[in-house]
Amino acid sequence: MKKLISLLLVAGMLLSLAACGGTNTADPSSSGSESSASGSSSEAAGDDPILTGEKPELKVLSMYQAYDYEEQPAWKITEELTGYKTKWYALPADNADQKLLLEVSSGADYDVLLRISPNQYAQLSKQNALIDLSGLLDQYGENIKNAVSDLAWKSVTNDAGIINGMPHENMVASLDNTYGMLTGGIGVRSDMLEELGMELPTNLEDFTAFLEAAKEKYGIAPLTANKTSPFMQVLLTAFGMGEAEWYDVDGTYTHRIKHPQIAAYLAYMQKLYSEGLMDNDMPINTADNSKEKFASGNAIACAPLMFWDIPSMVNALATSNPDCKIEFVTDLAPDADTQPSHYIMKGANFVTCISQNSKNPEHVVNWLNILTEPDNFRRTYIGEEGVSYEMIDGNYYPIFEGDDATNFNAYTNSDKLSGFSDPLLAFQMWQARARKTPEMAEAYEAMNARVEEYEPLISIEAYGKTSPQVQEYITALNQAFSDSFLKAVVEGTDPDEAVAAMQADWDANGGLEVEAAMQEFYDANKDFAG
């Protein structure tokens, strides 16, 4: 009998060990009582050298930046919080995708590939170059599991059901808390708007009348834009679209190129261009060209323009008129009787993963998990309350007084070194950056003062775009569509014929394959868009 009991005890111990093994492929979004923030059970921690033993220096490869990661104040903070020393490497500015693939295929032993692009992730995933993270997340990554949404985890699960990436979700508003979701649109000079005696337009009819009045008064093409912006979010909303590229059209997940109103939008853009309401140089303008025309008073409106563009334009605006401010036309309704809409673009613009060459995968997950603990994320991302930020009526505001090594200026690039966070909480912290200068804060608060007028909509397309089937074609397809659309605007081609030709080109070059993959994704996940 004693022998039987002993055998049962041994079997129980083996099962317990197996449950903690690194081959577990359970969904990391399901957190049970046996999991903990960093293996926080004192008994488990005492037995685990990853949690209690010597910590190796981690080799981190991340995206190109014009600065040295290790010269950022947040770098030192991450080392203090985690106890890990880190050596940072950056991909080059040019040919980063090729460089990354070459590094991984040649056996370079970076411990972690931090914040790589969805396209880079898709290529590495397709080549089976990434490790299965499920067991490691269960054992060392409870904070990460809790910070990332179920849909985001699905976006980094390959066809074999293996989770091989950790998505950094976009910091965005939610349907329940929309304040701050408006960040820009079409910039308008306040001095010229006042001279016209007009209000900022809120619908397409009023916007057209505004441009016509400005052209008549000033004798210039009132709207300047650049060659990269044939699809203007502010105008697209008046045609049932917006910032999103994919739309539910009677249950079919439809790319903008096949949206029922894309030809009508093209016709409107042709009208602006042919009637001199839009800058004739739009097809060759760079973003800087269009901003210069706007700042100098050679245009009354500039698209696109965001509130974060303001600091770089303050001096130029002051040269033409010291009292001039930038006001913003945000997403337009088609007419005065229709409610405007705005898309909240959920998704993950970056993915962190671990290649098969990593020597310290357990330590990487533990390191990231510590950085993801909510207080640690806040400390790394925006610093200390009363030193680098303050809370006013529940909102985050920057503090610039004191030493630049510790005030808000110290955290300019900190998002690139932070862990994972709930998107809405991170978005609320991010709003301190929106208030970085008085001019930025004024514009941001002004446009969001009317946020309640909008119907907020959720786009989940970015989660589907991580699919290798989509990544294989989508960049080239979108570029071809943009080029052809711009050409049709300039040449005045019949809108229906031009769109039909674009759609045929899309279908012949991978568009149908992309549509099939995105439809499959949408059918499985459309409840997340509600």
mmCIF file of N, CA and C in Angstrom, residues 410-457:
data_model
loop_
_atom_site.group_PDB
_atom_site.id
_atom_site.type_symbol
_atom_site.label_atom_id
_atom_site.label_comp_id
_atom_site.label_asym_id
_atom_site.label_seq_id
_atom_site.Cartn_x
_atom_site.Cartn_y
_atom_site.Cartn_z
ATOM 1 N N ALA A 410 12.647 63.744 -20.996
ATOM 2 C CA ALA A 410 13.452 62.526 -20.918
ATOM 3 C C ALA A 410 12.745 61.330 -21.547
ATOM 4 N N TYR A 411 11.442 61.446 -21.790
ATOM 5 C CA TYR A 411 10.657 60.297 -22.240
ATOM 6 C C TYR A 411 10.195 60.418 -23.688
ATOM 7 N N THR A 412 10.874 61.258 -24.461
ATOM 8 C CA THR A 412 10.484 61.482 -25.855
ATOM 9 C C THR A 412 10.441 60.187 -26.655
ATOM 10 N N ASN A 413 11.419 59.316 -26.460
ATOM 11 C CA ASN A 413 11.511 58.078 -27.246
ATOM 12 C C ASN A 413 11.253 56.833 -26.406
ATOM 13 N N SER A 414 10.653 57.009 -25.253
ATOM 14 C CA SER A 414 10.531 55.901 -24.307
ATOM 15 C C SER A 414 9.598 54.795 -24.774
ATOM 16 N N ASP A 415 8.674 55.107 -25.687
ATOM 17 C CA ASP A 415 7.749 54.071 -26.143
ATOM 18 C C ASP A 415 8.470 52.928 -26.835
ATOM 19 N N LYS A 416 9.647 53.187 -27.398
ATOM 20 C CA LYS A 416 10.391 52.147 -28.107
ATOM 21 C C LYS A 416 11.090 51.182 -27.156
ATOM 22 N N LEU A 417 11.141 51.541 -25.861
ATOM 23 C CA LEU A 417 11.825 50.708 -24.878
ATOM 24 C C LEU A 417 10.884 50.163 -23.811
ATOM 25 N N SER A 418 9.593 50.441 -23.943
ATOM 26 C CA SER A 418 8.623 50.026 -22.928
ATOM 27 C C SER A 418 8.104 48.625 -23.222
ATOM 28 N N GLY A 419 7.378 48.070 -22.246
ATOM 29 C CA GLY A 419 6.793 46.755 -22.418
ATOM 30 C C GLY A 419 5.451 46.824 -23.126
ATOM 31 N N PHE A 420 4.507 45.989 -22.702
ATOM 32 C CA PHE A 420 3.174 45.922 -23.296
ATOM 33 C C PHE A 420 2.176 46.562 -22.334
ATOM 34 N N SER A 421 1.079 47.081 -22.889
ATOM 35 C CA SER A 421 0.067 47.697 -22.035
ATOM 36 C C SER A 421 -1.301 47.593 -22.682
ATOM 37 N N ASP A 422 -2.326 47.632 -21.852
ATOM 38 C CA ASP A 422 -3.688 47.741 -22.364
ATOM 39 C C ASP A 422 -3.770 48.970 -23.264
ATOM 40 N N PRO A 423 -4.293 48.832 -24.494
ATOM 41 C CA PRO A 423 -4.274 49.952 -25.450
ATOM 42 C C PRO A 423 -4.943 51.225 -24.952
ATOM 43 N N LEU A 424 -6.067 51.115 -24.248
ATOM 44 C CA LEU A 424 -6.765 52.315 -23.786
ATOM 45 C C LEU A 424 -5.987 53.014 -22.674
ATOM 46 N N LEU A 425 -5.445 52.246 -21.734
ATOM 47 C CA LEU A 425 -4.662 52.856 -20.650
ATOM 48 C C LEU A 425 -3.426 53.552 -21.211
ATOM 49 N N ALA A 426 -2.768 52.889 -22.164
ATOM 50 C CA ALA A 426 -1.590 53.497 -22.785
ATOM 51 C C ALA A 426 -1.978 54.748 -23.568
ATOM 52 N N PHE A 427 -3.149 54.711 -24.205
ATOM 53 C CA PHE A 427 -3.624 55.873 -24.963
ATOM 54 C C PHE A 427 -3.850 57.072 -24.044
ATOM 55 N N GLN A 428 -4.383 56.811 -22.869
ATOM 56 C CA GLN A 428 -4.604 57.902 -21.920
ATOM 57 C C GLN A 428 -3.277 58.508 -21.466
ATOM 58 N N MET A 429 -2.256 57.671 -21.283
ATOM 59 C CA MET A 429 -0.924 58.195 -20.948
ATOM 60 C C MET A 429 -0.341 58.956 -22.133
ATOM 61 N N TRP A 430 -0.557 58.424 -23.323
ATOM 62 C CA TRP A 430 -0.036 59.059 -24.540
ATOM 63 C C TRP A 430 -0.550 60.485 -24.687
ATOM 64 N N GLN A 431 -1.729 60.763 -24.159
ATOM 65 C CA GLN A 431 -2.299 62.097 -24.321
ATOM 66 C C GLN A 431 -1.455 63.179 -23.657
ATOM 67 N N ALA A 432 -0.568 62.801 -22.749
ATOM 68 C CA ALA A 432 0.384 63.784 -22.214
ATOM 69 C C ALA A 432 1.266 64.308 -23.339
ATOM 70 N N ARG A 433 1.582 63.449 -24.306
ATOM 71 C CA ARG A 433 2.394 63.867 -25.453
ATOM 72 C C ARG A 433 1.602 64.819 -26.351
ATOM 73 N N ALA A 434 0.284 64.631 -26.390
ATOM 74 C CA ALA A 434 -0.557 65.519 -27.195
ATOM 75 C C ALA A 434 -0.599 66.927 -26.614
ATOM 76 N N ARG A 435 -0.211 67.043 -25.369
ATOM 77 C CA ARG A 435 -0.229 68.350 -24.696
ATOM 78 C C ARG A 435 1.192 68.870 -24.485
ATOM 79 N N LYS A 436 2.087 68.483 -25.375
ATOM 80 C CA LYS A 436 3.505 68.781 -25.178
ATOM 81 C C LYS A 436 3.840 70.251 -25.370
ATOM 82 N N THR A 437 3.106 70.952 -26.250
ATOM 83 C CA THR A 437 3.270 72.404 -26.395
ATOM 84 C C THR A 437 1.893 73.040 -26.256
ATOM 85 N N PRO A 438 1.827 74.312 -25.887
ATOM 86 C CA PRO A 438 0.515 74.963 -25.760
ATOM 87 C C PRO A 438 -0.285 74.918 -27.055
ATOM 88 N N GLU A 439 0.403 75.080 -28.196
ATOM 89 C CA GLU A 439 -0.292 75.076 -29.487
ATOM 90 C C GLU A 439 -0.868 73.694 -29.793
ATOM 91 N N MET A 440 -0.078 72.635 -29.509
ATOM 92 C CA MET A 440 -0.568 71.278 -29.709
ATOM 93 C C MET A 440 -1.767 70.999 -28.812
ATOM 94 N N ALA A 441 -1.646 71.359 -27.548
ATOM 95 C CA ALA A 441 -2.722 71.099 -26.591
ATOM 96 C C ALA A 441 -4.006 71.813 -26.998
ATOM 97 N N GLU A 442 -3.876 73.064 -27.444
ATOM 98 C CA GLU A 442 -5.057 73.836 -27.834
ATOM 99 C C GLU A 442 -5.766 73.192 -29.023
ATOM 100 N N ALA A 443 -4.990 72.778 -30.028
ATOM 101 C CA ALA A 443 -5.584 72.163 -31.217
ATOM 102 C C ALA A 443 -6.214 70.815 -30.879
ATOM 103 N N TYR A 444 -5.525 70.027 -30.070
ATOM 104 C CA TYR A 444 -6.013 68.697 -29.693
ATOM 105 C C TYR A 444 -7.320 68.799 -28.911
ATOM 106 N N GLU A 445 -7.357 69.704 -27.948
ATOM 107 C CA GLU A 445 -8.565 69.860 -27.140
ATOM 108 C C GLU A 445 -9.710 70.418 -27.988
ATOM 109 N N ALA A 446 -9.389 71.331 -28.914
ATOM 110 C CA ALA A 446 -10.433 71.953 -29.735
ATOM 111 C C ALA A 446 -11.112 70.933 -30.634
ATOM 112 N N MET A 447 -10.326 70.089 -31.302
ATOM 113 C CA MET A 447 -10.964 69.135 -32.213
ATOM 114 C C MET A 447 -11.733 68.064 -31.450
ATOM 115 N N ASN A 448 -11.248 67.696 -30.257
ATOM 116 C CA ASN A 448 -11.940 66.663 -29.491
ATOM 117 C C ASN A 448 -13.096 67.207 -28.662
ATOM 118 N N ALA A 449 -13.274 68.522 -28.675
ATOM 119 C CA ALA A 449 -14.435 69.110 -28.009
ATOM 120 C C ALA A 449 -15.727 68.691 -28.710
ATOM 121 N N ARG A 450 -15.619 68.275 -29.981
ATOM 122 C CA ARG A 450 -16.819 67.863 -30.719
ATOM 123 C C ARG A 450 -16.832 66.358 -31.004
ATOM 124 N N VAL A 451 -16.071 65.603 -30.192
ATOM 125 C CA VAL A 451 -15.967 64.171 -30.439
ATOM 126 C C VAL A 451 -17.309 63.462 -30.256
ATOM 127 N N GLU A 452 -18.181 64.015 -29.403
ATOM 128 C CA GLU A 452 -19.480 63.383 -29.164
ATOM 129 C C GLU A 452 -20.396 63.458 -30.382
ATOM 130 N N GLU A 453 -20.052 64.312 -31.341
ATOM 131 C CA GLU A 453 -20.871 64.425 -32.547
ATOM 132 C C GLU A 453 -20.678 63.231 -33.480
ATOM 133 N N TYR A 454 -19.622 62.456 -33.246
ATOM 134 C CA TYR A 454 -19.262 61.377 -34.161
ATOM 135 C C TYR A 454 -19.834 60.027 -33.746
ATOM 136 N N GLU A 455 -20.107 59.212 -34.747
ATOM 137 C CA GLU A 455 -20.380 57.799 -34.516
ATOM 138 C C GLU A 455 -19.038 57.072 -34.571
ATOM 139 N N PRO A 456 -18.563 56.544 -33.443
ATOM 140 C CA PRO A 456 -17.280 55.837 -33.476
ATOM 141 C C PRO A 456 -17.452 54.429 -34.040
ATOM 142 N N LEU A 457 -16.554 54.040 -34.916
ATOM 143 C CA LEU A 457 -16.559 52.713 -35.517
ATOM 144 C C LEU A 457 -15.210 52.055 -35.255
#
